[in-house]
mmCIF file of C-alpha atoms in Angstrom:
data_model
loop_
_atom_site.group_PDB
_atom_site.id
_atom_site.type_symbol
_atom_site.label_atom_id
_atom_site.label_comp_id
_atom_site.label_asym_id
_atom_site.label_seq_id
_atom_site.Cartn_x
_atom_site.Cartn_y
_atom_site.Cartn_z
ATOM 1 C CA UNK A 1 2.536 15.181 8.632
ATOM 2 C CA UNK A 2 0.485 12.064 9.260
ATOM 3 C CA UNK A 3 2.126 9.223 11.043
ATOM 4 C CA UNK A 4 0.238 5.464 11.702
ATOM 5 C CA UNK A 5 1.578 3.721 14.456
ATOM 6 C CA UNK A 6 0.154 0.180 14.562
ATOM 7 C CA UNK A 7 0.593 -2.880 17.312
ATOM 8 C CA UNK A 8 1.543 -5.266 17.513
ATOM 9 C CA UNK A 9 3.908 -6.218 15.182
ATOM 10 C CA UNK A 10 3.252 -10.314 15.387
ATOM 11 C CA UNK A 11 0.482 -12.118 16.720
ATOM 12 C CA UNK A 12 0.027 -15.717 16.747
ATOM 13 C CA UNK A 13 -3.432 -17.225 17.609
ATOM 14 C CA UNK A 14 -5.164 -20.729 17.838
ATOM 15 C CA UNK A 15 -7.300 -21.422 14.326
ATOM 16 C CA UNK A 16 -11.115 -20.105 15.681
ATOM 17 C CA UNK A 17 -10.171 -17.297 17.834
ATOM 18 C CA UNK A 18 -10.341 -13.476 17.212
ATOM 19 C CA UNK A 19 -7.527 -11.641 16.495
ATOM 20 C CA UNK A 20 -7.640 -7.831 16.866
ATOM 21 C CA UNK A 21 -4.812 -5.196 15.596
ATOM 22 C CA UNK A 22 -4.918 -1.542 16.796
ATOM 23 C CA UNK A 23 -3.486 1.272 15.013
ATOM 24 C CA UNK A 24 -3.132 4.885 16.332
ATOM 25 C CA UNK A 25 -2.794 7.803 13.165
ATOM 26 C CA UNK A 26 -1.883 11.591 14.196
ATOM 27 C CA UNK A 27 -3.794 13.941 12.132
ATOM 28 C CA UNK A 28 -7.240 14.416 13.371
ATOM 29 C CA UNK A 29 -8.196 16.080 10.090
ATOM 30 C CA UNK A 30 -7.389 12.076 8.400
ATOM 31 C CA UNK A 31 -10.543 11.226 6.813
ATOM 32 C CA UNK A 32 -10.208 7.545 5.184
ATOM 33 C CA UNK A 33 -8.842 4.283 6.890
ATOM 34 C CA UNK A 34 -8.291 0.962 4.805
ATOM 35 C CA UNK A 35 -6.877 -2.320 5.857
ATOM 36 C CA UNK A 36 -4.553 -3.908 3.639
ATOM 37 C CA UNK A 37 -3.991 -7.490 3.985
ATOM 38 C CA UNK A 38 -0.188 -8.925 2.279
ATOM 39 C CA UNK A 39 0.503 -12.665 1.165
ATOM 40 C CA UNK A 40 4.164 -13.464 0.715
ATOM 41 C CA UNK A 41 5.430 -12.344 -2.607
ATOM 42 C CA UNK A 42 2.272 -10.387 -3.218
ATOM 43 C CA UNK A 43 1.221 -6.860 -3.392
ATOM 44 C CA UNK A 44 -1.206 -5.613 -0.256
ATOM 45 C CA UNK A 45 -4.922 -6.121 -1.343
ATOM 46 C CA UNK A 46 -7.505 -3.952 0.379
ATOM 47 C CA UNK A 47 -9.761 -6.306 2.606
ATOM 48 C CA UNK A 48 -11.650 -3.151 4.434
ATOM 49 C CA UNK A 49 -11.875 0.290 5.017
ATOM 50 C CA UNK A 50 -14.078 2.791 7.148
ATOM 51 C CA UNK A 51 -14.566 6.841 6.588
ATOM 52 C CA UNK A 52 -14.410 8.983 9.697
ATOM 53 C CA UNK A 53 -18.304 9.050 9.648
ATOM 54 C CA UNK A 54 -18.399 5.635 10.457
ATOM 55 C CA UNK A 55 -17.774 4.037 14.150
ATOM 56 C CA UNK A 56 -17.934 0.845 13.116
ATOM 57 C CA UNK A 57 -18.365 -1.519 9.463
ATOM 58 C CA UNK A 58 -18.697 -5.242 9.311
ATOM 59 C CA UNK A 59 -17.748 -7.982 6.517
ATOM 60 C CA UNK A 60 -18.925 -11.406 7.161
ATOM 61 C CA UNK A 61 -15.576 -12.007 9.903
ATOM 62 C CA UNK A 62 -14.126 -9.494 9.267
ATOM 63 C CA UNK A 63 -14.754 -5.389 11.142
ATOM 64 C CA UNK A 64 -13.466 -2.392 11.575
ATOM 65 C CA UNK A 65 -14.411 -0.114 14.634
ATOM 66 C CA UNK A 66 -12.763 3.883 14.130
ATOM 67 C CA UNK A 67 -12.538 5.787 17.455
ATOM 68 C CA UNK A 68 -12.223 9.506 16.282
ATOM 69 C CA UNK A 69 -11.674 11.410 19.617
ATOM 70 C CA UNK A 70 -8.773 8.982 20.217
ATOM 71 C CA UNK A 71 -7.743 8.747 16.896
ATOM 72 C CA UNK A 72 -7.534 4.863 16.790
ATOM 73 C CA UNK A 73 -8.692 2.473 14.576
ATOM 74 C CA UNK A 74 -8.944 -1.366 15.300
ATOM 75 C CA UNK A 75 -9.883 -4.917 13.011
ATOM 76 C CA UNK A 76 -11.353 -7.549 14.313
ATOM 77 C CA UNK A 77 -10.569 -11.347 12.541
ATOM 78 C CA UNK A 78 -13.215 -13.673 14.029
ATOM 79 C CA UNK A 79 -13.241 -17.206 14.050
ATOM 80 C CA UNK A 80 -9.417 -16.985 12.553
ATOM 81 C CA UNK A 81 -8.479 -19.383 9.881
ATOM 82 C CA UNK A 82 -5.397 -20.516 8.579
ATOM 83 C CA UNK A 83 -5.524 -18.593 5.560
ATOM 84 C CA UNK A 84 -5.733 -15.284 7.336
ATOM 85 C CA UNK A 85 -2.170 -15.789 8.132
ATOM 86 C CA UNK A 86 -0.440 -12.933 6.605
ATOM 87 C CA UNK A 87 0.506 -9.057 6.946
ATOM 88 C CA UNK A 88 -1.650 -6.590 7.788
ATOM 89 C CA UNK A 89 -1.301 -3.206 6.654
ATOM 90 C CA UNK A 90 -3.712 -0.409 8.472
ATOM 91 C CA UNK A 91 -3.577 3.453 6.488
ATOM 92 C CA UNK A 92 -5.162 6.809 6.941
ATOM 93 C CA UNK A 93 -5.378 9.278 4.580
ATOM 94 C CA UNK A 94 -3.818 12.753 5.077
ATOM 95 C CA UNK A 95 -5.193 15.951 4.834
ATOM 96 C CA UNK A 96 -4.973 17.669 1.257
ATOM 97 C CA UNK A 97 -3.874 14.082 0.061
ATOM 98 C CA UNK A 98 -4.841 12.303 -3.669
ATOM 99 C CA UNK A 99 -6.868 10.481 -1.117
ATOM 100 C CA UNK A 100 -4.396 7.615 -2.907
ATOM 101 C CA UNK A 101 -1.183 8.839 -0.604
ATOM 102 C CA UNK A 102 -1.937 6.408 2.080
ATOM 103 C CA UNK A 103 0.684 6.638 5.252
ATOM 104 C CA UNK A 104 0.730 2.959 6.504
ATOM 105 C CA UNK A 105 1.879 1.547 9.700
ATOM 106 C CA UNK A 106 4.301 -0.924 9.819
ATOM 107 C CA UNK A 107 2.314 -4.262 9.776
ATOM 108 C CA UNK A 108 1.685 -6.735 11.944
ATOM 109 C CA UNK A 109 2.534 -10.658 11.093
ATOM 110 C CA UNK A 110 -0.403 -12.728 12.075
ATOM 111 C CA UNK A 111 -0.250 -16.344 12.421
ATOM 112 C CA UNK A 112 -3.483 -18.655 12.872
ATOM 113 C CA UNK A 113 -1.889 -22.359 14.067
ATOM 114 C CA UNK A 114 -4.310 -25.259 12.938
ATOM 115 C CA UNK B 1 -9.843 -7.752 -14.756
ATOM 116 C CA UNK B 2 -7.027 -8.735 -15.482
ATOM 117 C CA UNK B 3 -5.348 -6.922 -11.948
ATOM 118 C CA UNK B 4 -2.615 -4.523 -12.227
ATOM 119 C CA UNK B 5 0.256 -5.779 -14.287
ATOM 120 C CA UNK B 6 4.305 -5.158 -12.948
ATOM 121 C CA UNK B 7 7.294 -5.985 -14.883
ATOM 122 C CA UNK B 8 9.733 -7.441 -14.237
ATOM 123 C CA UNK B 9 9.197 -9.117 -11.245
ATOM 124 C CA UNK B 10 12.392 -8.973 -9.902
ATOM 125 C CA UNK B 11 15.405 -7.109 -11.299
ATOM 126 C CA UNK B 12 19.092 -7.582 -9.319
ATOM 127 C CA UNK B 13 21.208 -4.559 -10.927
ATOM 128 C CA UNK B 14 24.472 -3.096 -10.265
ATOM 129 C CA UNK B 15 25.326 -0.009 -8.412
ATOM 130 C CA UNK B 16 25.620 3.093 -10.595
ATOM 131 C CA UNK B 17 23.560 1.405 -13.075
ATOM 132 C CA UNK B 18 19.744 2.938 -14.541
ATOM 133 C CA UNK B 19 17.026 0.564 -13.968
ATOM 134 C CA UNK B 20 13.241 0.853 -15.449
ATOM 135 C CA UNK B 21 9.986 -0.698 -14.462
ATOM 136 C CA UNK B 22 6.696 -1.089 -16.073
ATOM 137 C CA UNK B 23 3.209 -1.031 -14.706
ATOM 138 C CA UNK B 24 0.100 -1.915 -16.197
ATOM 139 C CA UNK B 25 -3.083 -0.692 -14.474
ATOM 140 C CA UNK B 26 -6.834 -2.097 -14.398
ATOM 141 C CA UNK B 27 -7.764 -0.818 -17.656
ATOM 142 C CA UNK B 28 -10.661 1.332 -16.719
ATOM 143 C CA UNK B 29 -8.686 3.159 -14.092
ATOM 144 C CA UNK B 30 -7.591 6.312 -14.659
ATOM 145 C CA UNK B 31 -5.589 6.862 -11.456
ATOM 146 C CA UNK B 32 -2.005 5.411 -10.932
ATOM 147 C CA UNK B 33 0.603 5.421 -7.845
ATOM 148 C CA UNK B 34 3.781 4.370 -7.029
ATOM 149 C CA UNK B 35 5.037 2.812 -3.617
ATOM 150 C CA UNK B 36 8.257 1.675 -2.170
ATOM 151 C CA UNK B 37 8.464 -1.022 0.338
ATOM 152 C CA UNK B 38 11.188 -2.231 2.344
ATOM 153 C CA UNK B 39 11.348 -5.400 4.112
ATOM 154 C CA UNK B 40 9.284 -5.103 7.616
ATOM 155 C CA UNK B 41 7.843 -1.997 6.672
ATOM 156 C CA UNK B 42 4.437 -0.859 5.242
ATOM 157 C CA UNK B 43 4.524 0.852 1.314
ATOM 158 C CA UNK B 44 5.606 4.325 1.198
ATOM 159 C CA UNK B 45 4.002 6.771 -1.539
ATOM 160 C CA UNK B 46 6.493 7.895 -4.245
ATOM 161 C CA UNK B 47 4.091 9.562 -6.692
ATOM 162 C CA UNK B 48 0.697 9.340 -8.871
ATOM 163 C CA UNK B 49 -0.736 10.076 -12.073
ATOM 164 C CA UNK B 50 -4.484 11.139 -12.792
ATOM 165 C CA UNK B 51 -4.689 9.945 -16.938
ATOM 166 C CA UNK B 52 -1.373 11.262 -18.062
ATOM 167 C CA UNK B 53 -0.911 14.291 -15.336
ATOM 168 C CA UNK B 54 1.445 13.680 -12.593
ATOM 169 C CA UNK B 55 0.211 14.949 -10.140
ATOM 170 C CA UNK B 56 1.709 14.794 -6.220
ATOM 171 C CA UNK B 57 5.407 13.558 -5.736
ATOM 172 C CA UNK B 58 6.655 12.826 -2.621
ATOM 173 C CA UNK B 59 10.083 13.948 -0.928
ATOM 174 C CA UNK B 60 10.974 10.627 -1.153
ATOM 175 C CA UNK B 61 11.738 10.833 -4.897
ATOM 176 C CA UNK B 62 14.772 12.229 -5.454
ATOM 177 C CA UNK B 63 16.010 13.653 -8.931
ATOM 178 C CA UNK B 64 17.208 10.289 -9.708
ATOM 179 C CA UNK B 65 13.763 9.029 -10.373
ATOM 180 C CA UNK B 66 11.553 9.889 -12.473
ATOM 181 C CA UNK B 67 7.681 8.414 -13.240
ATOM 182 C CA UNK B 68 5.830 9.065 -16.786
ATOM 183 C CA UNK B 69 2.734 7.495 -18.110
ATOM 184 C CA UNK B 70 2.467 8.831 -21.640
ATOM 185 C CA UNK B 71 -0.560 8.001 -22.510
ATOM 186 C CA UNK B 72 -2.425 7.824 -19.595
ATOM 187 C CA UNK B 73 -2.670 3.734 -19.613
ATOM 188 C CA UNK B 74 0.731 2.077 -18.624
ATOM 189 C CA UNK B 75 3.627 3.603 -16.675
ATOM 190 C CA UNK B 76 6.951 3.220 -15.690
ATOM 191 C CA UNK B 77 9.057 4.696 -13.228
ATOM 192 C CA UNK B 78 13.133 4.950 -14.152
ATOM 193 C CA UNK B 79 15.822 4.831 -11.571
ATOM 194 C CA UNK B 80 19.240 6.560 -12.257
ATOM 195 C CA UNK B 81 22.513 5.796 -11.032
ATOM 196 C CA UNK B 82 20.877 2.752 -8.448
ATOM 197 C CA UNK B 83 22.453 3.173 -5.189
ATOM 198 C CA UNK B 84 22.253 0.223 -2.721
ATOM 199 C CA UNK B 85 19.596 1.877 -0.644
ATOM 200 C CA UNK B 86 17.341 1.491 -3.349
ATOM 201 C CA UNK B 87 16.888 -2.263 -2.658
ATOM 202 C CA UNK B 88 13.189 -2.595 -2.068
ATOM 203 C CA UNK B 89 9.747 -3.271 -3.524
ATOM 204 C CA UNK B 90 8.330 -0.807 -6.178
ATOM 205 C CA UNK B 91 4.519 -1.656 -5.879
ATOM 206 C CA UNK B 92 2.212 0.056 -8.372
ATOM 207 C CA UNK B 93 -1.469 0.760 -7.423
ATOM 208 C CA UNK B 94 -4.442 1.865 -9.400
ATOM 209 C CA UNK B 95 -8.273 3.168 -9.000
ATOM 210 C CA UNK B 96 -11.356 4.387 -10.192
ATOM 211 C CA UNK B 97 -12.712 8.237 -10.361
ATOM 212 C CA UNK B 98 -15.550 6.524 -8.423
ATOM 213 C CA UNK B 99 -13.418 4.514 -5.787
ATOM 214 C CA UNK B 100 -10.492 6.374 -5.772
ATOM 215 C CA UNK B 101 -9.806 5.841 -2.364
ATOM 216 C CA UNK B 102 -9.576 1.802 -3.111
ATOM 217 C CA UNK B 103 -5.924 1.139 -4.458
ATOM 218 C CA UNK B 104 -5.320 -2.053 -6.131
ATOM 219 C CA UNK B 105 -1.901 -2.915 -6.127
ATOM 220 C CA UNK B 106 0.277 -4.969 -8.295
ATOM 221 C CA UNK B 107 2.550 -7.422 -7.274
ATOM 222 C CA UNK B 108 5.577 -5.266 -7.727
ATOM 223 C CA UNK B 109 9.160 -5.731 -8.632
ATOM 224 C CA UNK B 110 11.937 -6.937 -6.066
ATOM 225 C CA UNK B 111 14.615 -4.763 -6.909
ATOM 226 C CA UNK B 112 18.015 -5.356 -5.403
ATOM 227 C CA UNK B 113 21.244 -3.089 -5.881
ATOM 228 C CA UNK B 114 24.741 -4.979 -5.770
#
């Protein structure tokens, strides 16, 4: 079956940098690849996602680029603020899935120091 | 929108005991899932519901748990004889026919097996 490996597990950047988190999936057929962004005692809450007919999508400072012949998938935080300090979740979707039985990575803690 | 709705919030049981949750989807969504989270992990699909139909369960749910949603609005998901490895996070999600790929997830209930 599908498996998401995502890295790294915590980064810590200075508030205004870019912060980027890669995430590798298995199953070339996946078609569908959200980013889910977590807040301490919250549930995730989707902040992006790209189809695998898409290279790349964009939201104000916040992107997505999708490499299909490597099977990778990246997000890009620019100009970082304190309040993007959370966990974020990347997912694929499996082939023959709902389409809503996402296999997500582990997460990655990101800090943004004022 | 009111957001998806979990109860309780938390629930701190003892072993051998039967637990039950409630969830409370966006009201035009037709579409419901379980996930189970454990700390430092990302949410792992238990199960969904299209209206009242359940449709996909997932290895993960053994015979001591079992998901309705009678009428197609709320659900809840039972747990039978709670074993300590069933500490974790039951997160519901719901979507759209349209969007069905974009999950909107409650803020699930901490549940924690003595």
């Amino acid at each position: 079956g599908e498996n998401v490996e995502q890295h790294p597990s915590t980064l810590s950047v200075q508030e205004g940098d870019s912060a980027v988190i890669k995430c590798t999936y298995s199953d070339s057929a996946s078609n569908y690849f959200p980013w889910y962004k977590q807040e301490l005692g919250k549930g995730p809450q989707l902040i992006i996602d790209i189809r695998s007919n898409v290279g790349e999508k964009k939201d104000q400072r916040i992107a997505v680029t999708l490499n299909k012949t490597a099977k990778h998938f990246s997000l890009h935080i620019t100009e970082t603020q304190p309040e993007d300090s959370a966990v974020y979740f990347c997912a694929a979707s499996p082939t023959g899935g709902s389409q809503g039985n996402l296999i997500f990575g582990k997460g990655t803690k990101l800090s943004v120091k004022p | 929108d009111t957001g998806v709705s979990q109860n309780p919030r938390h629930k701190i049981t003892k072993r051998g005991q039967n637990v039950t949750f409630r969830c409370d989807p966006i009201s035009e969504h037709n579409r419901l899932y379980w996930y189970r989270q454990t700390l430092g992990q990302g949410p792992e699909f238990l199960t969904y519901f299209q209206n009242e139909a359940q449709l996909e369960k997932s290895r993960l749910l053994s015979d001591r748990f079992s998901a309705e949603r009678p009428k197609g609005s709320f659900s809840t998901l039972e747990i039978q004889r709670t074993e300590q490895g069933d500490s974790a996070m039951y997160l519901c999600a719901s979507s759209s026919t349209g969007g069905r790929e974009k999950l909107f997830f409650g803020s699930g209930t901490q549940l924690s097996v003595l």
